[in-house]
Amino acid sequence: MTMFTSESVSEGHPDKICDQISDAVLDAHLQQDPGAHVACETLVTTNFCMLAGEVKSHTEVDYEEVARNMIRFIGYDIPDLGFHYLENTYKIRIHSQSPDIDHGVVDNEGAGDQGLMFGFACSETEALMPYPIQLAHRLLERLREVRKAGELPWARPDAKSQVTVEYRGYQPIAIDEILLSVHHDPDASAADMIDDVRGKVIMPVIENCMPSLPWTGNLLFNPSGRFAIGGPHGDAGLTGRKIIVDTYGGTGRHGGGAFSGKDSTKVDRSAAYMARHIAKNIVSAGVADRCEIQLAYAIGRADPVSVMVETFGTEKVNDISRVEKAVREIFPLRPYRIIEYLGLRRPIFSKTSSFGHFGRRPEEDGAFSWESTHRAEELASMLL
């Protein structure tokens, strides 16, 4: 028996505000210029928002307006929160992309940077995601839903979840503990908040949105005792600080590159999406119950410098090298081919920047092409 814990953060968490603003800048460029190259970072703190980075694009974007609209959409339009979309000071420091990088990307159709990326899938949930991170995301999605519907008048946009699951080997068998920290009205009653969270958030998710596992009932709610000061007023935020939340919750490995604010010539993003797509198709095909893919690239070069397939002893084939060979035959691995195959020039990225980039709900799968398992049958016919 082992315990494994994953966390998620809400759309109002300071770091996630920054991820969403950075991806909103990317989408604003892609809306008019699908070939735009964007690398945008955001910083927020009390009544302050700064954007910095580099862009190559044929379109003009009002960066301050993009940031204001995202902050308002998230819910920071309540004056007493200490961070307000109208009162913030905005600083913009975005310049043209380096011609050296542009040459390697455009002329060679190569990677926008060096690096290593991992993708993961497993049979623990219908979405082929690890159970702890999947549940942590869905709890906060439900929290946002009921907060925006007015069912939690005391709740504010900032929140964090943490889920501990008991495993037997690779098989999840019980939810040991759920932790929720929710930014709240200063006058809210702790007892009322706990009742609301149990009845309106946790139980609907466990009963309706996830495969049923027994829950011990252990709940830690606002364990510090009070969370009346939150969002950027309580802590500064930066783009790219929630890379484990964005991926697999600590299950498997991570190459270290963040996603948000980067167009898909940056393999930090596009190759990580492709690695997830490959791993998910391998598991969906029944080739393995658990799969991790590593891709690695050199800046300005098109072909990956390495491809690795790890199935943790769960493979249903005698020779794992056959799986790697099939991956190279079936899936495009050059950055520009990945972009074409997954349709990554569309303005879809703002939606990815909260509640995880992988394991999205079925109604969102059409937008997030890397979640498709349409190559599973082909893999099965080659390998099984």
XYZ file of C-alpha atoms in Angstrom:
384
model
C 0.000 0.000 0.000
C 1.243 3.485 -0.854
C -0.166 7.020 -0.665
C 0.231 9.541 -3.474
C -0.799 13.200 -3.408
C -1.405 15.735 -6.184
C -2.548 19.344 -6.079
C -4.341 21.806 -8.320
C -4.937 25.552 -8.114
C -7.906 27.608 -9.269
C -8.173 30.176 -12.027
C -7.848 32.926 -9.381
C -4.541 31.720 -7.954
C -1.858 34.381 -8.609
C 0.305 32.123 -10.776
C -2.708 30.930 -12.754
C -3.831 34.513 -13.378
C -0.442 35.028 -15.021
C -0.706 31.841 -17.085
C -4.133 32.902 -18.333
C -3.047 36.426 -19.226
C 0.018 35.104 -21.083
C -2.113 32.645 -23.048
C -4.722 35.346 -23.726
C -1.935 37.425 -25.311
C -0.965 34.414 -27.433
C -4.581 33.853 -28.498
C -5.031 37.534 -29.356
C -2.146 37.292 -31.820
C -3.185 33.902 -33.242
C -6.730 35.200 -33.812
C -5.456 37.473 -36.590
C -2.029 35.979 -37.340
C -1.875 32.160 -37.061
C 1.850 32.245 -37.785
C 2.689 34.574 -34.890
C 5.616 33.722 -32.630
C 4.904 34.660 -29.019
C 6.774 34.278 -25.743
C 4.940 36.290 -23.083
C 5.516 36.289 -19.325
C 3.279 37.972 -16.741
C 3.790 39.123 -13.152
C 1.020 40.226 -10.793
C 0.939 41.552 -7.261
C -1.268 43.994 -5.361
C -2.777 46.373 -7.946
C 0.073 45.717 -10.380
C 0.396 43.682 -13.572
C 3.469 43.519 -15.816
C 3.840 41.791 -19.188
C 7.246 41.070 -20.706
C 8.539 38.993 -23.585
C 9.115 38.821 -27.314
C 6.728 38.671 -30.243
C 6.907 38.346 -34.023
C 3.467 39.089 -35.460
C 1.672 40.952 -38.242
C -1.088 42.080 -35.898
C -1.272 44.749 -33.205
C -2.613 43.760 -29.800
C -3.715 46.015 -26.942
C -1.884 44.078 -24.239
C -3.289 46.104 -21.357
C -6.842 45.521 -22.528
C -6.190 41.781 -22.904
C -4.875 41.630 -19.334
C -7.756 43.705 -17.944
C -10.370 41.537 -19.620
C -8.837 38.315 -18.308
C -8.562 39.624 -14.753
C -12.212 40.729 -14.869
C -13.307 37.381 -16.379
C -11.582 35.472 -13.574
C -13.579 37.433 -11.013
C -11.345 40.180 -9.682
C -13.972 42.866 -10.121
C -14.953 43.083 -6.445
C -13.463 46.263 -4.899
C -12.595 44.765 -1.491
C -10.270 42.088 -2.897
C -7.181 44.333 -2.939
C -6.614 43.526 -6.621
C -9.020 45.074 -9.116
C -8.888 45.062 -12.890
C -9.603 48.799 -13.119
C -7.331 49.930 -10.302
C -4.246 47.972 -11.373
C -1.133 49.618 -12.768
C -0.087 47.930 -16.017
C 3.448 47.848 -17.418
C 4.200 46.405 -20.872
C 7.728 45.329 -21.854
C 7.258 43.256 -25.005
C 9.765 43.507 -27.861
C 10.534 41.817 -31.197
C 11.740 38.219 -31.339
C 15.481 37.607 -31.735
C 16.341 37.196 -35.447
C 18.718 34.365 -34.507
C 15.851 32.332 -33.046
C 13.566 33.325 -35.908
C 16.091 32.047 -38.483
C 16.374 28.611 -36.875
C 12.613 28.274 -36.480
C 11.383 29.621 -39.812
C 14.169 28.774 -42.272
C 14.947 25.338 -40.834
C 11.424 24.588 -39.522
C 13.276 23.662 -36.366
C 12.552 23.721 -32.654
C 12.312 27.133 -31.004
C 14.552 25.946 -28.180
C 16.387 22.933 -26.885
C 14.808 20.798 -24.202
C 13.189 17.557 -23.140
C 9.479 16.930 -22.805
C 7.468 14.123 -21.244
C 3.982 12.809 -21.898
C 2.107 10.363 -19.697
C -1.067 8.276 -19.692
C -2.443 5.483 -17.514
C -5.618 3.457 -17.180
C -6.600 4.817 -13.726
C -9.385 7.070 -15.056
C -11.570 7.353 -18.142
C -9.442 10.333 -19.258
C -6.333 8.105 -18.948
C -4.933 10.422 -16.280
C -3.619 9.672 -12.769
C -6.507 9.700 -10.316
C -5.151 12.260 -7.780
C -4.523 15.104 -10.240
C -7.725 14.390 -12.166
C -9.829 14.642 -9.010
C -7.946 17.728 -7.811
C -8.726 19.517 -11.108
C -12.373 18.497 -11.196
C -12.950 19.718 -7.619
C -11.761 23.207 -8.522
C -13.736 23.230 -11.779
C -16.846 22.447 -9.739
C -15.907 25.152 -7.228
C -15.677 27.710 -10.049
C -19.014 26.556 -11.459
C -20.948 27.000 -8.225
C -19.095 30.207 -7.302
C -19.964 31.848 -10.615
C -23.555 30.588 -10.308
C -23.842 32.492 -7.029
C -24.255 29.356 -4.887
C -21.194 30.205 -2.761
C -21.587 33.955 -2.071
C -18.703 33.848 0.396
C -16.186 32.350 -2.074
C -13.537 34.358 -3.916
C -11.545 33.338 -7.047
C -8.371 32.043 -5.352
C -8.363 28.389 -4.255
C -6.188 25.269 -4.011
C -7.012 21.585 -3.824
C -4.949 18.590 -2.776
C -5.939 14.940 -3.042
C -4.267 11.946 -1.389
C -5.085 8.532 -2.873
C -4.240 5.099 -1.516
C -2.752 2.686 -4.059
C -2.140 -1.027 -4.266
C 0.652 -1.167 -6.822
C -0.553 1.026 -9.678
C -4.229 0.544 -8.753
C -6.010 3.362 -6.841
C -8.270 1.859 -4.174
C -9.423 4.746 -1.935
C -9.417 8.516 -1.481
C -7.614 9.017 1.798
C -7.908 12.790 2.187
C -9.117 15.906 0.379
C -7.722 19.345 1.156
C -9.415 22.539 -0.053
C -8.271 26.074 0.655
C -10.731 28.688 -0.579
C -10.337 32.464 -0.478
C -13.415 33.755 1.356
C -15.359 36.764 2.555
C -13.857 37.955 5.885
C -17.187 37.493 7.674
C -17.930 33.984 6.395
C -18.650 31.233 8.932
C -16.174 28.335 8.878
C -18.938 25.813 9.639
C -21.126 27.107 6.793
C -18.222 27.061 4.359
C -17.352 23.455 5.223
C -20.984 22.369 4.758
C -21.141 24.150 1.403
C -17.882 22.628 0.183
C -18.887 19.093 1.162
C -22.409 19.300 -0.240
C -21.976 21.491 -3.325
C -18.434 20.731 -4.451
C -16.928 17.466 -3.212
C -19.861 15.045 -3.242
C -21.176 16.019 -6.717
C -17.696 15.513 -8.171
C -17.102 12.165 -6.476
C -20.568 10.882 -7.318
C -20.987 12.207 -10.851
C -17.702 13.291 -12.403
C -15.156 10.641 -11.421
C -15.024 6.836 -11.219
C -16.266 5.859 -7.791
C -13.633 5.265 -5.139
C -14.474 5.087 -1.433
C -13.624 8.299 0.413
C -12.670 8.181 4.078
C -14.441 11.519 4.604
C -11.203 13.157 5.738
C -11.398 16.836 4.748
C -8.962 19.609 5.522
C -10.626 22.941 4.789
C -8.565 26.119 5.064
C -6.137 24.363 7.418
C -4.366 27.629 8.338
C -7.692 28.696 9.873
C -8.427 31.730 7.693
C -8.003 32.707 4.030
C -9.554 36.186 3.825
C -6.585 37.748 1.994
C -5.931 35.979 -1.292
C -5.128 36.360 -4.955
C -2.316 38.743 -5.976
C -3.031 40.796 -2.845
C -1.917 37.825 -0.747
C 0.964 36.590 -2.889
C 2.716 37.585 -6.120
C 2.177 35.489 -9.230
C 4.349 34.557 -12.205
C 3.749 32.720 -15.472
C 5.047 29.154 -15.522
C 5.272 28.329 -11.814
C 2.623 25.594 -11.835
C 4.147 23.116 -14.293
C 3.285 20.050 -12.196
C -0.305 21.224 -11.772
C -0.440 21.743 -15.546
C 0.691 18.186 -16.318
C 0.347 15.006 -14.206
C 0.453 16.108 -10.587
C 3.881 14.641 -9.902
C 3.203 11.264 -11.487
C 5.930 10.598 -14.025
C 8.727 12.988 -14.920
C 8.790 16.573 -16.183
C 11.296 18.253 -18.498
C 11.009 21.598 -16.680
C 9.515 23.745 -19.444
C 6.317 25.725 -18.847
C 3.531 25.985 -21.448
C 1.635 29.244 -21.103
C 2.489 32.307 -23.166
C 4.419 30.276 -25.751
C 3.343 29.623 -29.319
C 3.729 26.077 -30.544
C 7.076 26.511 -32.308
C 8.320 26.262 -28.736
C 8.623 22.519 -28.225
C 8.133 23.032 -24.487
C 4.493 23.198 -25.470
C 3.953 21.405 -28.786
C 6.191 18.393 -28.083
C 4.710 17.967 -24.589
C 1.247 17.894 -26.167
C 2.418 15.357 -28.753
C 4.046 13.201 -26.068
C 0.729 13.136 -24.169
C -1.108 12.262 -27.399
C 1.251 9.356 -28.105
C 1.126 8.006 -24.556
C -2.662 8.239 -24.458
C -3.044 6.366 -27.749
C -0.691 3.626 -26.562
C -2.741 3.076 -23.397
C -6.057 3.384 -25.263
C -4.840 0.738 -27.739
C -4.252 -1.719 -24.884
C -0.528 -1.864 -25.655
C 0.236 -0.907 -22.027
C -1.642 0.153 -18.899
C 0.864 2.888 -18.127
C 3.066 4.803 -20.559
C 5.561 7.651 -20.465
C 7.051 9.220 -23.596
C 10.147 11.430 -23.692
C 11.005 13.649 -26.667
C 14.136 15.841 -26.801
C 15.116 18.587 -29.247
C 17.956 20.938 -30.219
C 17.243 24.583 -31.078
C 16.897 25.161 -34.807
C 16.846 21.416 -35.587
C 13.696 19.692 -36.820
C 14.146 16.021 -35.886
C 14.119 15.058 -32.211
C 17.495 14.069 -30.831
C 15.872 11.200 -28.914
C 12.588 9.339 -28.463
C 11.969 7.143 -25.412
C 9.026 4.872 -24.543
C 8.625 3.611 -20.940
C 5.772 1.284 -19.994
C 6.780 0.325 -16.422
C 6.370 -3.393 -16.994
C 2.699 -3.024 -17.979
C 3.266 -3.600 -21.728
C 1.406 -6.335 -23.585
C 4.156 -6.823 -26.202
C 7.288 -8.946 -25.980
C 9.698 -6.345 -27.369
C 9.288 -2.720 -26.228
C 11.489 -1.545 -29.105
C 8.586 -2.395 -31.423
C 6.511 0.258 -29.662
C 9.171 2.909 -30.176
C 9.449 1.951 -33.855
C 5.669 2.236 -34.260
C 5.698 5.657 -32.589
C 8.271 6.943 -35.074
C 6.284 5.525 -38.003
C 2.821 6.741 -37.000
C 3.302 10.100 -35.285
C 4.931 13.239 -36.762
C 7.691 14.416 -34.425
C 9.146 17.464 -36.195
C 7.851 20.723 -34.612
C 6.117 22.086 -37.730
C 4.561 18.692 -38.479
C 3.318 18.478 -34.869
C 1.749 21.933 -35.223
C -0.056 20.887 -38.410
C -1.122 17.481 -37.057
C -2.558 18.859 -33.801
C -3.860 22.140 -35.249
C -1.831 24.304 -32.878
C -2.168 27.604 -34.733
C -5.711 28.120 -33.421
C -6.490 30.587 -30.585
C -7.411 27.857 -28.075
C -4.771 28.291 -25.396
C -6.516 30.513 -22.838
C -8.753 27.546 -22.051
C -5.775 25.299 -21.332
C -4.224 27.567 -18.717
C -6.413 26.557 -15.775
C -7.431 23.081 -14.538
C -4.643 21.289 -16.401
C -3.638 20.909 -20.037
C -4.447 17.182 -20.087
C -7.400 14.975 -19.166
C -9.992 17.585 -20.045
C -13.698 16.889 -19.875
C -15.203 15.080 -22.929
C -17.023 18.163 -24.228
C -13.646 19.920 -24.524
C -11.824 17.140 -26.373
C -12.675 18.585 -29.773
C -10.667 21.714 -29.006
C -7.742 19.871 -27.447
C -6.614 17.592 -30.256
C -3.804 16.027 -28.238
C -6.463 14.268 -26.139
C -7.756 12.357 -29.185
C -7.188 8.577 -29.307
C -7.910 8.191 -33.022
C -4.577 6.376 -33.644
C -5.211 3.676 -31.029
C -6.723 1.177 -33.452
C -3.777 1.589 -35.813
C -1.322 1.004 -32.967
C -3.216 -2.066 -31.802
C -3.189 -3.591 -35.277
C 0.583 -3.087 -35.565
C 1.560 -4.292 -32.100
C -1.003 -6.717 -30.680
